[in-house]
PDB file of C-alpha atoms in Angstrom:
ATOM      1  CA  UNK T 220      80.152 130.077  89.488  1.00  0.00           C
ATOM      2  CA  UNK T 221      81.997 127.541  87.344  1.00  0.00           C
ATOM      3  CA  UNK T 222      84.294 125.434  89.292  1.00  0.00           C
ATOM      4  CA  UNK T 223      86.099 121.797  88.284  1.00  0.00           C
ATOM      5  CA  UNK T 224      88.020 119.264  90.602  1.00  0.00           C
ATOM      6  CA  UNK T 225      91.844 120.012  91.186  1.00  0.00           C
ATOM      7  CA  UNK T 226      92.807 117.495  88.721  1.00  0.00           C
ATOM      8  CA  UNK T 227      90.847 118.698  85.686  1.00  0.00           C
ATOM      9  CA  UNK T 228      94.047 120.133  83.651  1.00  0.00           C
ATOM     10  CA  UNK T 229      92.448 123.034  83.499  1.00  0.00           C
ATOM     11  CA  UNK T 230      92.763 126.655  84.994  1.00  0.00           C
ATOM     12  CA  UNK T 231      91.337 129.084  82.556  1.00  0.00           C
ATOM     13  CA  UNK T 232      87.998 129.129  81.004  1.00  0.00           C
ATOM     14  CA  UNK T 233      89.816 128.962  77.603  1.00  0.00           C
ATOM     15  CA  UNK T 234      92.006 126.023  78.620  1.00  0.00           C
ATOM     16  CA  UNK T 235      88.138 124.604  80.110  1.00  0.00           C
ATOM     17  CA  UNK T 236      87.326 125.131  76.807  1.00  0.00           C
ATOM     18  CA  UNK T 237      89.505 123.617  75.005  1.00  0.00           C
ATOM     19  CA  UNK T 238      89.610 120.702  76.769  1.00  0.00           C
ATOM     20  CA  UNK T 239      85.770 120.162  76.473  1.00  0.00           C
ATOM     21  CA  UNK T 240      86.297 120.447  72.262  1.00  0.00           C
ATOM     22  CA  UNK T 241      88.861 117.445  72.840  1.00  0.00           C
ATOM     23  CA  UNK T 242      87.019 115.240  74.999  1.00  0.00           C
ATOM     24  CA  UNK T 243      84.069 114.060  76.332  1.00  0.00           C
ATOM     25  CA  UNK T 244      83.121 116.383  79.700  1.00  0.00           C
ATOM     26  CA  UNK T 245      80.109 116.544  81.608  1.00  0.00           C
ATOM     27  CA  UNK T 246      78.745 118.862  84.234  1.00  0.00           C
ATOM     28  CA  UNK T 247      76.860 119.162  87.229  1.00  0.00           C
ATOM     29  CA  UNK T 248      74.195 121.313  88.455  1.00  0.00           C
ATOM     30  CA  UNK T 249      71.604 121.422  91.354  1.00  0.00           C
ATOM     31  CA  UNK T 250      68.855 120.172  88.999  1.00  0.00           C
ATOM     32  CA  UNK T 251      67.022 120.336  85.636  1.00  0.00           C
ATOM     33  CA  UNK T 252      65.926 123.749  84.726  1.00  0.00           C
ATOM     34  CA  UNK T 253      67.392 125.321  87.424  1.00  0.00           C
ATOM     35  CA  UNK T 254      69.250 128.999  86.918  1.00  0.00           C
ATOM     36  CA  UNK T 255      72.657 126.584  87.224  1.00  0.00           C
ATOM     37  CA  UNK T 256      71.493 124.347  84.623  1.00  0.00           C
ATOM     38  CA  UNK T 257      70.693 127.396  82.365  1.00  0.00           C
ATOM     39  CA  UNK T 258      73.990 128.745  82.942  1.00  0.00           C
ATOM     40  CA  UNK T 259      75.756 125.619  81.561  1.00  0.00           C
ATOM     41  CA  UNK T 260      73.779 125.191  78.780  1.00  0.00           C
ATOM     42  CA  UNK T 261      74.484 128.813  78.005  1.00  0.00           C
ATOM     43  CA  UNK T 262      78.058 128.215  78.040  1.00  0.00           C
ATOM     44  CA  UNK T 263      78.038 125.049  76.165  1.00  0.00           C
ATOM     45  CA  UNK T 264      76.112 126.814  73.248  1.00  0.00           C
ATOM     46  CA  UNK T 265      78.169 130.418  73.368  1.00  0.00           C
ATOM     47  CA  UNK T 266      81.494 127.855  73.955  1.00  0.00           C
ATOM     48  CA  UNK T 267      80.601 125.482  70.904  1.00  0.00           C
ATOM     49  CA  UNK T 268      81.552 122.478  73.580  1.00  0.00           C
ATOM     50  CA  UNK T 269      79.129 119.266  73.627  1.00  0.00           C
ATOM     51  CA  UNK T 270      79.256 119.023  77.368  1.00  0.00           C
ATOM     52  CA  UNK T 271      76.570 116.739  78.925  1.00  0.00           C
ATOM     53  CA  UNK T 272      74.120 117.793  81.915  1.00  0.00           C
ATOM     54  CA  UNK T 273      73.771 115.813  84.932  1.00  0.00           C
ATOM     55  CA  UNK T 274      71.212 116.863  87.265  1.00  0.00           C
ATOM     56  CA  UNK T 275      71.168 116.470  91.045  1.00  0.00           C
ATOM     57  CA  UNK T 276      68.478 117.060  93.652  1.00  0.00           C
ATOM     58  CA  UNK T 277      70.445 119.895  95.034  1.00  0.00           C
ATOM     59  CA  UNK T 278      73.807 121.617  95.367  1.00  0.00           C
ATOM     60  CA  UNK T 279      75.268 119.433  98.068  1.00  0.00           C
ATOM     61  CA  UNK T 280      75.097 115.893  95.921  1.00  0.00           C
ATOM     62  CA  UNK T 281      76.098 117.472  92.994  1.00  0.00           C
ATOM     63  CA  UNK T 282      79.232 118.939  94.986  1.00  0.00           C
ATOM     64  CA  UNK T 283      79.827 115.863  96.452  1.00  0.00           C
ATOM     65  CA  UNK T 284      80.000 114.262  93.127  1.00  0.00           C
ATOM     66  CA  UNK T 285      82.450 116.817  91.695  1.00  0.00           C
ATOM     67  CA  UNK T 286      84.624 116.682  94.977  1.00  0.00           C
ATOM     68  CA  UNK T 287      84.927 112.672  94.145  1.00  0.00           C
ATOM     69  CA  UNK T 288      85.886 113.911  90.746  1.00  0.00           C
ATOM     70  CA  UNK T 289      82.713 111.902  89.614  1.00  0.00           C
ATOM     71  CA  UNK T 290      81.631 114.833  87.606  1.00  0.00           C
ATOM     72  CA  UNK T 291      84.853 116.720  86.748  1.00  0.00           C
ATOM     73  CA  UNK T 292      82.831 120.359  86.653  1.00  0.00           C
ATOM     74  CA  UNK T 293      79.940 122.190  88.276  1.00  0.00           C
ATOM     75  CA  UNK T 294      78.128 125.157  87.609  1.00  0.00           C
ATOM     76  CA  UNK T 295      77.040 126.655  91.506  1.00  0.00           C
ATOM     77  CA  UNK T 296      76.207 129.519  93.500  1.00  0.00           C
ATOM     78  CA  UNK T 297      79.214 131.327  95.305  1.00  0.00           C
ATOM     79  CA  UNK T 298      77.675 130.179  98.828  1.00  0.00           C
ATOM     80  CA  UNK T 299      77.657 126.825  98.575  1.00  0.00           C
ATOM     81  CA  UNK T 300      80.868 126.044  96.540  1.00  0.00           C
ATOM     82  CA  UNK T 301      83.405 129.270  97.946  1.00  0.00           C
ATOM     83  CA  UNK T 302      84.665 127.138 101.118  1.00  0.00           C
ATOM     84  CA  UNK T 303      85.415 124.300  98.849  1.00  0.00           C
ATOM     85  CA  UNK T 304      87.237 126.868  96.408  1.00  0.00           C
ATOM     86  CA  UNK T 305      88.609 128.675  99.568  1.00  0.00           C
ATOM     87  CA  UNK T 306      90.086 124.979 100.294  1.00  0.00           C
ATOM     88  CA  UNK T 307      91.779 124.319  97.181  1.00  0.00           C
ATOM     89  CA  UNK T 308      88.884 121.018  96.902  1.00  0.00           C
ATOM     90  CA  UNK T 309      87.614 122.783  93.683  1.00  0.00           C
ATOM     91  CA  UNK T 310      89.316 125.742  91.290  1.00  0.00           C
ATOM     92  CA  UNK T 311      87.070 128.071  90.342  1.00  0.00           C
ATOM     93  CA  UNK T 312      87.603 129.006  86.957  1.00  0.00           C
ATOM     94  CA  UNK T 313      84.974 131.644  86.141  1.00  0.00           C
ATOM     95  CA  UNK T 314      82.152 133.585  87.761  1.00  0.00           C
ATOM     96  CA  UNK T 315      78.968 133.620  85.609  1.00  0.00           C
ATOM     97  CA  UNK T 316      77.886 137.163  86.436  1.00  0.00           C
ATOM     98  CA  UNK T 317      79.098 140.081  83.723  1.00  0.00           C
ATOM     99  CA  UNK T 318      81.719 141.247  86.331  1.00  0.00           C
ATOM    100  CA  UNK T 319      84.361 139.549  89.154  1.00  0.00           C
ATOM    101  CA  UNK T 320      82.854 139.332  92.147  1.00  0.00           C
ATOM    102  CA  UNK T 321      84.094 141.196  95.234  1.00  0.00           C
ATOM    103  CA  UNK T 322      84.935 137.531  97.089  1.00  0.00           C
ATOM    104  CA  UNK T 323      87.416 136.079  94.547  1.00  0.00           C
ATOM    105  CA  UNK T 324      88.134 139.081  92.729  1.00  0.00           C
ATOM    106  CA  UNK T 325      90.871 137.067  91.262  1.00  0.00           C
ATOM    107  CA  UNK T 326      88.307 134.462  89.332  1.00  0.00           C
ATOM    108  CA  UNK T 327      87.644 136.240  86.405  1.00  0.00           C
ATOM    109  CA  UNK T 328      84.480 136.482  84.686  1.00  0.00           C
ATOM    110  CA  UNK T 329      83.217 133.690  81.991  1.00  0.00           C
ATOM    111  CA  UNK T 330      82.403 136.832  79.756  1.00  0.00           C
ATOM    112  CA  UNK T 331      85.778 137.993  79.451  1.00  0.00           C
ATOM    113  CA  UNK T 332      86.452 134.487  77.516  1.00  0.00           C
ATOM    114  CA  UNK T 333      83.079 134.924  76.195  1.00  0.00           C
ATOM    115  CA  UNK T 334      81.390 138.261  75.540  1.00  0.00           C
ATOM    116  CA  UNK T 335      77.888 138.489  76.180  1.00  0.00           C
ATOM    117  CA  UNK T 336      77.860 135.691  78.699  1.00  0.00           C
ATOM    118  CA  UNK T 337      75.873 136.426  81.764  1.00  0.00           C
ATOM    119  CA  UNK T 338      73.689 134.429  84.515  1.00  0.00           C
ATOM    120  CA  UNK T 339      72.740 135.328  88.145  1.00  0.00           C
ATOM    121  CA  UNK T 340      70.395 134.468  90.310  1.00  0.00           C
ATOM    122  CA  UNK T 341      68.298 137.081  92.228  1.00  0.00           C
ATOM    123  CA  UNK T 342      65.965 136.666  95.344  1.00  0.00           C
ATOM    124  CA  UNK T 343      62.739 138.693  96.113  1.00  0.00           C
ATOM    125  CA  UNK T 344      60.157 139.392  98.686  1.00  0.00           C
ATOM    126  CA  UNK T 345      56.664 138.764  97.725  1.00  0.00           C
ATOM    127  CA  UNK T 346      53.464 139.634  99.460  1.00  0.00           C
ATOM    128  CA  UNK T 347      49.956 138.645  98.028  1.00  0.00           C
ATOM    129  CA  UNK T 348      48.054 140.488  95.625  1.00  0.00           C
ATOM    130  CA  UNK T 349      46.283 143.482  96.715  1.00  0.00           C
ATOM    131  CA  UNK T 350      47.993 143.929  99.808  1.00  0.00           C
ATOM    132  CA  UNK T 351      48.049 147.721 100.978  1.00  0.00           C
ATOM    133  CA  UNK T 352      51.165 150.338  99.337  1.00  0.00           C
ATOM    134  CA  UNK T 353      51.795 151.318 102.821  1.00  0.00           C
ATOM    135  CA  UNK T 354      52.626 147.231 103.979  1.00  0.00           C
ATOM    136  CA  UNK T 355      54.503 146.877 101.107  1.00  0.00           C
ATOM    137  CA  UNK T 356      56.449 150.190 101.566  1.00  0.00           C
ATOM    138  CA  UNK T 357      56.979 148.910 105.257  1.00  0.00           C
ATOM    139  CA  UNK T 358      58.396 145.832 104.249  1.00  0.00           C
ATOM    140  CA  UNK T 359      60.601 147.130 101.466  1.00  0.00           C
ATOM    141  CA  UNK T 360      61.887 149.446 104.187  1.00  0.00           C
ATOM    142  CA  UNK T 361      62.692 146.473 106.590  1.00  0.00           C
ATOM    143  CA  UNK T 362      64.096 144.680 103.861  1.00  0.00           C
ATOM    144  CA  UNK T 363      66.176 147.233 102.594  1.00  0.00           C
ATOM    145  CA  UNK T 364      67.501 148.135 106.224  1.00  0.00           C
ATOM    146  CA  UNK T 365      68.100 144.560 107.050  1.00  0.00           C
ATOM    147  CA  UNK T 366      70.402 144.322 103.968  1.00  0.00           C
ATOM    148  CA  UNK T 367      72.613 147.400 104.785  1.00  0.00           C
ATOM    149  CA  UNK T 368      72.852 146.137 108.802  1.00  0.00           C
ATOM    150  CA  UNK T 369      76.661 144.930 108.991  1.00  0.00           C
ATOM    151  CA  UNK T 370      75.640 142.251 111.199  1.00  0.00           C
ATOM    152  CA  UNK T 371      73.686 140.537 108.550  1.00  0.00           C
ATOM    153  CA  UNK T 372      76.263 141.127 105.614  1.00  0.00           C
ATOM    154  CA  UNK T 373      78.888 139.303 108.163  1.00  0.00           C
ATOM    155  CA  UNK T 374      76.738 136.372 108.158  1.00  0.00           C
ATOM    156  CA  UNK T 375      75.771 136.236 104.465  1.00  0.00           C
ATOM    157  CA  UNK T 376      78.499 133.767 102.629  1.00  0.00           C
ATOM    158  CA  UNK T 377      80.970 134.274 100.841  1.00  0.00           C
ATOM    159  CA  UNK T 378      80.170 138.308 100.762  1.00  0.00           C
ATOM    160  CA  UNK T 379      77.265 140.756 101.417  1.00  0.00           C
ATOM    161  CA  UNK T 380      74.624 140.308  98.893  1.00  0.00           C
ATOM    162  CA  UNK T 381      74.365 142.925  96.329  1.00  0.00           C
ATOM    163  CA  UNK T 382      71.121 144.676  96.713  1.00  0.00           C
ATOM    164  CA  UNK T 383      70.006 146.706  93.296  1.00  0.00           C
ATOM    165  CA  UNK T 384      65.978 146.695  94.300  1.00  0.00           C
ATOM    166  CA  UNK T 385      65.821 150.143  95.966  1.00  0.00           C
ATOM    167  CA  UNK T 386      61.616 149.790  95.517  1.00  0.00           C
ATOM    168  CA  UNK T 387      59.072 147.148  95.205  1.00  0.00           C
ATOM    169  CA  UNK T 388      58.267 147.951  91.737  1.00  0.00           C
ATOM    170  CA  UNK T 389      62.038 146.976  90.550  1.00  0.00           C
ATOM    171  CA  UNK T 390      60.947 143.523  90.316  1.00  0.00           C
ATOM    172  CA  UNK T 391      59.249 144.190  87.779  1.00  0.00           C
ATOM    173  CA  UNK T 392      62.044 144.590  85.714  1.00  0.00           C
ATOM    174  CA  UNK T 393      64.108 141.936  86.852  1.00  0.00           C
ATOM    175  CA  UNK T 394      62.852 139.779  83.777  1.00  0.00           C
ATOM    176  CA  UNK T 395      63.639 142.179  81.427  1.00  0.00           C
ATOM    177  CA  UNK T 396      66.697 142.200  79.445  1.00  0.00           C
ATOM    178  CA  UNK T 397      68.878 145.222  80.272  1.00  0.00           C
TER     179      UNK T 397
END
């Protein structure tokens, strides 16, 4: 998610790009070389803007400085930013995924302005090398069952996780371009 402090005079990705081209700007992330830092660097490259990365030791400190208007914008994950966006303390400009988020359907994907822009985070469960296939399958089925459970989904802010790994071997393909 790309979000800005409400005092930033941009409400769209294009307005933010135009603003960043007209004046020096910076963006916060949860740290150097994190997916969120790289989301900002991809945005910087594709939009042709010279914005300065301000790394923090986690989303909490980064959000604190954006909420305090010490840094004008942030690339952050939805779970940590969603409450601030919903309350109006941050303005969502765009989501980094290729398509809009079900949690914020009115927030465009950055790709709607910068075709081809896409970043996302994913999580996986790992077992030690040599774990018997039947144990891996049992763990995978238990994880899939948990992700499908409405009680788990309702606890996962701001929206249920989107599971794309139906089998343990699918994680091998996650780092390859689609």
